[in-house]
Amino acid sequence: GNSVTQMEGPVTLSEEAFLTINCTYTATGYPSLFWYVQYPGEGLQLLLKATKADDKGSNKGFEATYRKETTSFHLEKGSVQVSDSAVYFCALSPLIGTASKLTFGTGTRLQVTL
Amino acid sequence: GAGVSQSPRYKVAKRGQDVALRCDPISGHVSLFWYQQALGQGPEFLTYFQNEAQLDKSGLPSDRFFAERPEGSVSTLKIQRTQQEDSAVYLCASSSLRADEQYFGPGTRLTVT
C-alpha cells in the first residue's frame, strides 16, 4: 500500500536559519505529492504540491521537488521566520487530477525562535 | 467564498454515548472526505463521498462508525457507543471532482471520558 515517512521532530531553528524537512514515499504508479501545514489552533492548509517527476512546488518561500528516483519530496526554506512555527505534513494522493484519499506522514513540528 | 466548516468544534462524550459530527463542505464541491487524527499523528482516511454516494468506507475502524451525505452537500459522521480509543480530531475535507487538492475544515476534537 501507499505510505509516507517524514523525519521526526521537533525541529528547532533560530530565525533566518535554513530549513529542510525530509519526506519519502512508497506508492504504485505516479502519485501527486503535497505539503500541508497546521498552525496552532487551526486546520490543515495546503502549502504546496507537485504532480509529476522533477516538478517543483513553491509557496511563501517554501519549496519541494518531486524526485521519483529517490521517491522523495523534501521541504526546504532558505530563511525561516517565527511565524513559520507549525506542524508540517507530507502527503500523497495516488491519482493525479482527480479526488482521491490522501495518505499522510506523521507530521514534523517546527519551532522557530528569535 | 466560505471554507469548510465543522461543528461542533469540541465534543466531550461519556463512554457508551452516541455522537454526531457535522461537515459543511465548500459550495459546489462534489467530493467529501473524513479523516481521523490521533494526537501527535497524521490524519488517517475514514471514508469518501462523491455527491451522495459513499464510494469508499474502507477506513472506518468499526461498524460503530457511520457516515452519510444524503443530499450531496452536508455530511454527518456518527459514532455509536463511543469508546476511549475514539478520542481524536475528526477532519472533513472537500474538493472538486477533477482536482487532487483537498480543503480541510478546522476539525472536531472528540474526547471520550
PDB file of C-alpha atoms in Angstrom:
ATOM      1  CA  GLY A   1       0.000   0.000   0.000  1.00  0.00           C
ATOM      2  CA  ASN A   2       0.902   3.668  -0.053  1.00  0.00           C
ATOM      3  CA  SER A   3       2.927   5.193   2.756  1.00  0.00           C
ATOM      4  CA  VAL A   4       4.721   8.418   3.657  1.00  0.00           C
ATOM      5  CA  THR A   5       7.675   8.716   6.013  1.00  0.00           C
ATOM      6  CA  GLN A   6       8.733  12.052   7.498  1.00  0.00           C
ATOM      7  CA  MET A   7      11.656  12.972   9.667  1.00  0.00           C
ATOM      8  CA  GLU A   8      10.853  13.017  13.341  1.00  0.00           C
ATOM      9  CA  GLY A   9      10.508  16.308  15.122  1.00  0.00           C
ATOM     10  CA  PRO A  10      10.525  18.593  16.778  1.00  0.00           C
ATOM     11  CA  VAL A  11      12.848  20.690  14.678  1.00  0.00           C
ATOM     12  CA  THR A  12      14.060  23.794  16.478  1.00  0.00           C
ATOM     13  CA  LEU A  13      15.723  26.558  14.478  1.00  0.00           C
ATOM     14  CA  SER A  14      16.727  30.139  15.000  1.00  0.00           C
ATOM     15  CA  GLU A  15      15.072  32.777  12.858  1.00  0.00           C
ATOM     16  CA  GLU A  16      16.672  33.110   9.388  1.00  0.00           C
ATOM     17  CA  ALA A  17      18.106  29.577   9.516  1.00  0.00           C
ATOM     18  CA  PHE A  18      17.775  27.158   6.588  1.00  0.00           C
ATOM     19  CA  LEU A  19      15.058  24.530   6.873  1.00  0.00           C
ATOM     20  CA  THR A  20      14.876  21.027   5.472  1.00  0.00           C
ATOM     21  CA  ILE A  21      12.166  18.544   6.427  1.00  0.00           C
ATOM     22  CA  ASN A  22      12.686  15.159   4.811  1.00  0.00           C
ATOM     23  CA  CYS A  23       9.837  13.183   3.266  1.00  0.00           C
ATOM     24  CA  THR A  24       9.965   9.897   1.382  1.00  0.00           C
ATOM     25  CA  TYR A  25       7.091   7.902  -0.007  1.00  0.00           C
ATOM     26  CA  THR A  26       6.074   4.488  -1.244  1.00  0.00           C
ATOM     27  CA  ALA A  27       3.374   4.286  -3.884  1.00  0.00           C
ATOM     28  CA  THR A  28       2.425   2.427  -7.003  1.00  0.00           C
ATOM     29  CA  GLY A  29       2.100   4.460 -10.153  1.00  0.00           C
ATOM     30  CA  TYR A  30       2.562   8.202 -10.239  1.00  0.00           C
ATOM     31  CA  PRO A  31       1.111   9.929  -7.196  1.00  0.00           C
ATOM     32  CA  SER A  32       0.640  13.629  -6.570  1.00  0.00           C
ATOM     33  CA  LEU A  33       2.630  14.921  -3.607  1.00  0.00           C
ATOM     34  CA  PHE A  34       1.675  17.616  -1.127  1.00  0.00           C
ATOM     35  CA  TRP A  35       2.865  19.527   1.876  1.00  0.00           C
ATOM     36  CA  TYR A  36       0.188  20.665   4.308  1.00  0.00           C
ATOM     37  CA  VAL A  37       0.769  22.963   7.291  1.00  0.00           C
ATOM     38  CA  GLN A  38      -1.139  23.118  10.553  1.00  0.00           C
ATOM     39  CA  TYR A  39      -0.673  26.313  12.553  1.00  0.00           C
ATOM     40  CA  PRO A  40      -1.519  26.224  16.271  1.00  0.00           C
ATOM     41  CA  GLY A  41      -5.275  26.093  16.770  1.00  0.00           C
ATOM     42  CA  GLU A  42      -6.030  25.974  13.058  1.00  0.00           C
ATOM     43  CA  GLY A  43      -6.938  23.386  10.436  1.00  0.00           C
ATOM     44  CA  LEU A  44      -4.724  21.884   7.774  1.00  0.00           C
ATOM     45  CA  GLN A  45      -3.798  24.223   4.939  1.00  0.00           C
ATOM     46  CA  LEU A  46      -2.308  23.231   1.627  1.00  0.00           C
ATOM     47  CA  LEU A  47       1.189  24.685   1.398  1.00  0.00           C
ATOM     48  CA  LEU A  48       2.369  23.359  -1.963  1.00  0.00           C
ATOM     49  CA  LYS A  49       2.044  20.458  -4.354  1.00  0.00           C
ATOM     50  CA  ALA A  50       3.727  18.707  -7.292  1.00  0.00           C
ATOM     51  CA  THR A  51       2.133  16.289  -9.700  1.00  0.00           C
ATOM     52  CA  LYS A  52       4.967  14.810 -11.735  1.00  0.00           C
ATOM     53  CA  ALA A  53       8.634  13.943 -11.537  1.00  0.00           C
ATOM     54  CA  ASP A  54      11.026  16.922 -11.308  1.00  0.00           C
ATOM     55  CA  ASP A  55       8.146  19.334 -10.688  1.00  0.00           C
ATOM     56  CA  LYS A  56       8.914  21.931  -8.035  1.00  0.00           C
ATOM     57  CA  GLY A  57       6.093  23.182  -5.862  1.00  0.00           C
ATOM     58  CA  SER A  58       6.602  26.522  -4.139  1.00  0.00           C
ATOM     59  CA  ASN A  59       4.677  28.897  -1.895  1.00  0.00           C
ATOM     60  CA  LYS A  60       5.520  31.501   0.776  1.00  0.00           C
ATOM     61  CA  GLY A  61       9.256  30.868   0.327  1.00  0.00           C
ATOM     62  CA  PHE A  62       8.894  27.106   0.793  1.00  0.00           C
ATOM     63  CA  GLU A  63       9.913  24.706  -1.988  1.00  0.00           C
ATOM     64  CA  ALA A  64       9.817  20.973  -2.598  1.00  0.00           C
ATOM     65  CA  THR A  65      10.909  18.984  -5.658  1.00  0.00           C
ATOM     66  CA  TYR A  66       9.275  15.710  -6.706  1.00  0.00           C
ATOM     67  CA  ARG A  67      12.162  13.244  -7.026  1.00  0.00           C
ATOM     68  CA  LYS A  68      10.965   9.971  -8.482  1.00  0.00           C
ATOM     69  CA  GLU A  69      14.394   8.337  -8.493  1.00  0.00           C
ATOM     70  CA  THR A  70      14.718   8.761  -4.720  1.00  0.00           C
ATOM     71  CA  THR A  71      10.949   8.731  -4.000  1.00  0.00           C
ATOM     72  CA  SER A  72      11.355  11.936  -2.033  1.00  0.00           C
ATOM     73  CA  PHE A  73       9.663  15.316  -1.636  1.00  0.00           C
ATOM     74  CA  HIS A  74      11.761  17.224   0.882  1.00  0.00           C
ATOM     75  CA  LEU A  75      10.505  20.600   2.092  1.00  0.00           C
ATOM     76  CA  GLU A  76      13.002  23.498   2.163  1.00  0.00           C
ATOM     77  CA  LYS A  77      13.017  27.164   3.052  1.00  0.00           C
ATOM     78  CA  GLY A  78      16.015  29.416   2.871  1.00  0.00           C
ATOM     79  CA  SER A  79      15.237  31.635   5.851  1.00  0.00           C
ATOM     80  CA  VAL A  80      12.584  30.693   8.389  1.00  0.00           C
ATOM     81  CA  GLN A  81      10.569  33.122  10.461  1.00  0.00           C
ATOM     82  CA  VAL A  82       8.958  32.777  13.869  1.00  0.00           C
ATOM     83  CA  SER A  83       5.596  32.772  12.087  1.00  0.00           C
ATOM     84  CA  ASP A  84       6.582  29.521  10.318  1.00  0.00           C
ATOM     85  CA  SER A  85       6.281  27.637  13.616  1.00  0.00           C
ATOM     86  CA  ALA A  86       3.722  24.918  12.911  1.00  0.00           C
ATOM     87  CA  VAL A  87       3.343  21.217  12.172  1.00  0.00           C
ATOM     88  CA  TYR A  88       4.149  20.200   8.592  1.00  0.00           C
ATOM     89  CA  PHE A  89       2.626  17.122   6.963  1.00  0.00           C
ATOM     90  CA  CYS A  90       3.793  15.427   3.794  1.00  0.00           C
ATOM     91  CA  ALA A  91       1.042  13.601   1.910  1.00  0.00           C
ATOM     92  CA  LEU A  92       0.378  11.745  -1.303  1.00  0.00           C
ATOM     93  CA  SER A  93      -2.627  11.185  -3.494  1.00  0.00           C
ATOM     94  CA  PRO A  94      -2.499   8.113  -5.700  1.00  0.00           C
ATOM     95  CA  LEU A  95      -4.339   9.759  -8.590  1.00  0.00           C
ATOM     96  CA  ILE A  96      -3.403  12.895 -10.490  1.00  0.00           C
ATOM     97  CA  GLY A  97      -6.072  15.411 -11.309  1.00  0.00           C
ATOM     98  CA  THR A  98      -8.901  13.680  -9.526  1.00  0.00           C
ATOM     99  CA  ALA A  99     -10.139  13.477  -5.978  1.00  0.00           C
ATOM    100  CA  SER A 100      -8.778  10.553  -4.001  1.00  0.00           C
ATOM    101  CA  LYS A 101      -7.874   9.792  -0.416  1.00  0.00           C
ATOM    102  CA  LEU A 102      -4.672  11.262   0.952  1.00  0.00           C
ATOM    103  CA  THR A 103      -2.017   9.280   2.810  1.00  0.00           C
ATOM    104  CA  PHE A 104      -0.190  11.453   5.343  1.00  0.00           C
ATOM    105  CA  GLY A 105       3.085  11.232   7.203  1.00  0.00           C
ATOM    106  CA  THR A 106       3.097  11.619  10.968  1.00  0.00           C
ATOM    107  CA  GLY A 107       3.967  15.309  10.820  1.00  0.00           C
ATOM    108  CA  THR A 108       7.055  17.311  11.812  1.00  0.00           C
ATOM    109  CA  ARG A 109       6.755  20.081  14.359  1.00  0.00           C
ATOM    110  CA  LEU A 110       8.872  23.153  13.581  1.00  0.00           C
ATOM    111  CA  GLN A 111       9.687  25.639  16.299  1.00  0.00           C
ATOM    112  CA  VAL A 112      11.437  28.849  15.247  1.00  0.00           C
ATOM    113  CA  THR A 113      12.966  31.064  17.927  1.00  0.00           C
ATOM    114  CA  LEU A 114      14.312  34.604  17.855  1.00  0.00           C
TER     115      LEU A 114
ATOM    116  CA  GLY B   1     -16.221  32.049  -0.574  1.00  0.00           C
ATOM    117  CA  ALA B   2     -16.630  30.277   2.734  1.00  0.00           C
ATOM    118  CA  GLY B   3     -14.358  27.391   3.545  1.00  0.00           C
ATOM    119  CA  VAL B   4     -15.201  24.005   5.004  1.00  0.00           C
ATOM    120  CA  SER B   5     -16.951  24.281   8.338  1.00  0.00           C
ATOM    121  CA  GLN B   6     -17.391  21.668  11.022  1.00  0.00           C
ATOM    122  CA  SER B   7     -19.497  21.508  14.146  1.00  0.00           C
ATOM    123  CA  PRO B   8     -19.200  21.169  16.992  1.00  0.00           C
ATOM    124  CA  ARG B   9     -15.575  22.211  17.337  1.00  0.00           C
ATOM    125  CA  TYR B  10     -15.269  20.326  20.629  1.00  0.00           C
ATOM    126  CA  LYS B  11     -17.280  17.417  21.928  1.00  0.00           C
ATOM    127  CA  VAL B  12     -16.950  15.572  25.214  1.00  0.00           C
ATOM    128  CA  ALA B  13     -18.837  12.295  25.416  1.00  0.00           C
ATOM    129  CA  LYS B  14     -19.130   9.706  28.121  1.00  0.00           C
ATOM    130  CA  ARG B  15     -18.129   6.220  27.100  1.00  0.00           C
ATOM    131  CA  GLY B  16     -21.083   4.477  25.506  1.00  0.00           C
ATOM    132  CA  GLN B  17     -22.787   7.629  24.241  1.00  0.00           C
ATOM    133  CA  ASP B  18     -23.555   8.256  20.569  1.00  0.00           C
ATOM    134  CA  VAL B  19     -22.159  11.367  18.846  1.00  0.00           C
ATOM    135  CA  ALA B  20     -22.833  13.097  15.537  1.00  0.00           C
ATOM    136  CA  LEU B  21     -20.282  15.336  13.837  1.00  0.00           C
ATOM    137  CA  ARG B  22     -21.278  17.680  11.037  1.00  0.00           C
ATOM    138  CA  CYS B  23     -19.371  18.894   7.993  1.00  0.00           C
ATOM    139  CA  ASP B  24     -20.387  21.676   5.594  1.00  0.00           C
ATOM    140  CA  PRO B  25     -18.162  21.467   2.509  1.00  0.00           C
ATOM    141  CA  ILE B  26     -17.260  24.271   0.156  1.00  0.00           C
ATOM    142  CA  SER B  27     -20.244  25.027  -2.037  1.00  0.00           C
ATOM    143  CA  GLY B  28     -20.139  23.067  -5.277  1.00  0.00           C
ATOM    144  CA  HIS B  29     -17.515  20.581  -4.135  1.00  0.00           C
ATOM    145  CA  VAL B  30     -18.558  17.131  -5.249  1.00  0.00           C
ATOM    146  CA  SER B  31     -16.014  15.165  -3.217  1.00  0.00           C
ATOM    147  CA  LEU B  32     -16.033  14.947   0.564  1.00  0.00           C
ATOM    148  CA  PHE B  33     -13.605  13.086   2.804  1.00  0.00           C
ATOM    149  CA  TRP B  34     -13.483  12.273   6.507  1.00  0.00           C
ATOM    150  CA  TYR B  35     -10.184  11.711   8.309  1.00  0.00           C
ATOM    151  CA  GLN B  36      -9.300  10.817  11.905  1.00  0.00           C
ATOM    152  CA  GLN B  37      -6.252  12.436  13.505  1.00  0.00           C
ATOM    153  CA  ALA B  38      -4.982  10.933  16.732  1.00  0.00           C
ATOM    154  CA  LEU B  39      -2.796  13.062  18.986  1.00  0.00           C
ATOM    155  CA  GLY B  40       0.666  13.523  17.512  1.00  0.00           C
ATOM    156  CA  GLN B  41      -0.184  11.627  14.338  1.00  0.00           C
ATOM    157  CA  GLY B  42      -1.076  12.444  10.769  1.00  0.00           C
ATOM    158  CA  PRO B  43      -4.674  12.276   9.581  1.00  0.00           C
ATOM    159  CA  GLU B  44      -5.921   8.845   8.547  1.00  0.00           C
ATOM    160  CA  PHE B  45      -8.594   8.309   5.936  1.00  0.00           C
ATOM    161  CA  LEU B  46     -12.016   7.155   7.073  1.00  0.00           C
ATOM    162  CA  THR B  47     -14.447   7.494   4.186  1.00  0.00           C
ATOM    163  CA  TYR B  48     -15.137   9.243   0.869  1.00  0.00           C
ATOM    164  CA  PHE B  49     -18.298  10.578  -0.786  1.00  0.00           C
ATOM    165  CA  GLN B  50     -18.855  11.647  -4.342  1.00  0.00           C
ATOM    166  CA  ASN B  51     -22.093  13.623  -4.192  1.00  0.00           C
ATOM    167  CA  GLU B  52     -24.403  11.460  -2.061  1.00  0.00           C
ATOM    168  CA  ALA B  53     -22.693   8.177  -2.934  1.00  0.00           C
ATOM    169  CA  GLN B  54     -20.294   6.718  -0.387  1.00  0.00           C
ATOM    170  CA  LEU B  55     -17.663   5.272  -2.704  1.00  0.00           C
ATOM    171  CA  ASP B  56     -15.072   4.213  -0.159  1.00  0.00           C
ATOM    172  CA  LYS B  57     -15.545   3.382   3.510  1.00  0.00           C
ATOM    173  CA  SER B  58     -12.506   1.196   3.893  1.00  0.00           C
ATOM    174  CA  GLY B  59     -11.014   3.367   6.641  1.00  0.00           C
ATOM    175  CA  LEU B  60     -13.922   3.203   9.073  1.00  0.00           C
ATOM    176  CA  PRO B  61     -12.440   1.404  12.095  1.00  0.00           C
ATOM    177  CA  SER B  62     -15.555  -0.498  13.160  1.00  0.00           C
ATOM    178  CA  ASP B  63     -19.262  -0.852  12.480  1.00  0.00           C
ATOM    179  CA  ARG B  64     -19.845   1.725  15.221  1.00  0.00           C
ATOM    180  CA  PHE B  65     -18.795   4.374  12.703  1.00  0.00           C
ATOM    181  CA  PHE B  66     -21.330   5.501  10.123  1.00  0.00           C
ATOM    182  CA  ALA B  67     -21.283   8.410   7.687  1.00  0.00           C
ATOM    183  CA  GLU B  68     -23.895   9.874   5.394  1.00  0.00           C
ATOM    184  CA  ARG B  69     -24.353  12.685   2.894  1.00  0.00           C
ATOM    185  CA  PRO B  70     -27.973  12.306   1.868  1.00  0.00           C
ATOM    186  CA  GLU B  71     -28.312  15.370  -0.390  1.00  0.00           C
ATOM    187  CA  GLY B  72     -24.772  15.503  -1.659  1.00  0.00           C
ATOM    188  CA  SER B  73     -23.815  18.514   0.436  1.00  0.00           C
ATOM    189  CA  VAL B  74     -23.675  18.405   4.249  1.00  0.00           C
ATOM    190  CA  SER B  75     -22.247  15.231   5.736  1.00  0.00           C
ATOM    191  CA  THR B  76     -22.587  13.685   9.175  1.00  0.00           C
ATOM    192  CA  LEU B  77     -20.197  11.253  10.801  1.00  0.00           C
ATOM    193  CA  LYS B  78     -21.889   9.262  13.542  1.00  0.00           C
ATOM    194  CA  ILE B  79     -20.118   7.209  16.164  1.00  0.00           C
ATOM    195  CA  GLN B  80     -22.229   4.852  18.231  1.00  0.00           C
ATOM    196  CA  ARG B  81     -21.333   3.611  21.707  1.00  0.00           C
ATOM    197  CA  THR B  82     -18.183   5.721  21.862  1.00  0.00           C
ATOM    198  CA  GLN B  83     -15.021   4.203  23.316  1.00  0.00           C
ATOM    199  CA  GLN B  84     -11.942   5.914  24.719  1.00  0.00           C
ATOM    200  CA  GLU B  85      -9.938   4.959  21.645  1.00  0.00           C
ATOM    201  CA  ASP B  86     -12.313   7.083  19.563  1.00  0.00           C
ATOM    202  CA  SER B  87     -10.824  10.229  21.140  1.00  0.00           C
ATOM    203  CA  ALA B  88      -9.249  12.155  18.265  1.00  0.00           C
ATOM    204  CA  VAL B  89      -9.734  15.114  15.975  1.00  0.00           C
ATOM    205  CA  TYR B  90     -12.122  14.350  13.133  1.00  0.00           C
ATOM    206  CA  LEU B  91     -11.327  16.282   9.977  1.00  0.00           C
ATOM    207  CA  CYS B  92     -13.530  16.866   6.985  1.00  0.00           C
ATOM    208  CA  ALA B  93     -12.167  17.894   3.592  1.00  0.00           C
ATOM    209  CA  SER B  94     -13.788  18.696   0.280  1.00  0.00           C
ATOM    210  CA  SER B  95     -12.595  19.056  -3.277  1.00  0.00           C
ATOM    211  CA  SER B  96     -13.734  19.385  -6.835  1.00  0.00           C
ATOM    212  CA  LEU B  97     -14.010  16.098  -8.670  1.00  0.00           C
ATOM    213  CA  ARG B  98     -11.207  16.937 -11.111  1.00  0.00           C
ATOM    214  CA  ALA B  99      -8.814  18.283  -8.508  1.00  0.00           C
ATOM    215  CA  ASP B 100      -6.430  16.428  -6.227  1.00  0.00           C
ATOM    216  CA  GLU B 101      -6.217  19.339  -3.767  1.00  0.00           C
ATOM    217  CA  GLN B 102      -8.375  18.980  -0.682  1.00  0.00           C
ATOM    218  CA  TYR B 103      -9.552  21.810   1.550  1.00  0.00           C
ATOM    219  CA  PHE B 104      -9.848  20.980   5.209  1.00  0.00           C
ATOM    220  CA  GLY B 105     -12.173  22.184   7.907  1.00  0.00           C
ATOM    221  CA  PRO B 106     -10.962  23.108  11.411  1.00  0.00           C
ATOM    222  CA  GLY B 107     -11.883  19.689  12.788  1.00  0.00           C
ATOM    223  CA  THR B 108     -13.959  18.432  15.685  1.00  0.00           C
ATOM    224  CA  ARG B 109     -11.992  17.388  18.757  1.00  0.00           C
ATOM    225  CA  LEU B 110     -13.780  14.438  20.358  1.00  0.00           C
ATOM    226  CA  THR B 111     -12.855  13.439  23.895  1.00  0.00           C
ATOM    227  CA  VAL B 112     -14.414  10.286  25.306  1.00  0.00           C
ATOM    228  CA  THR B 113     -14.287  10.059  29.088  1.00  0.00           C
TER     229      THR B 113
END
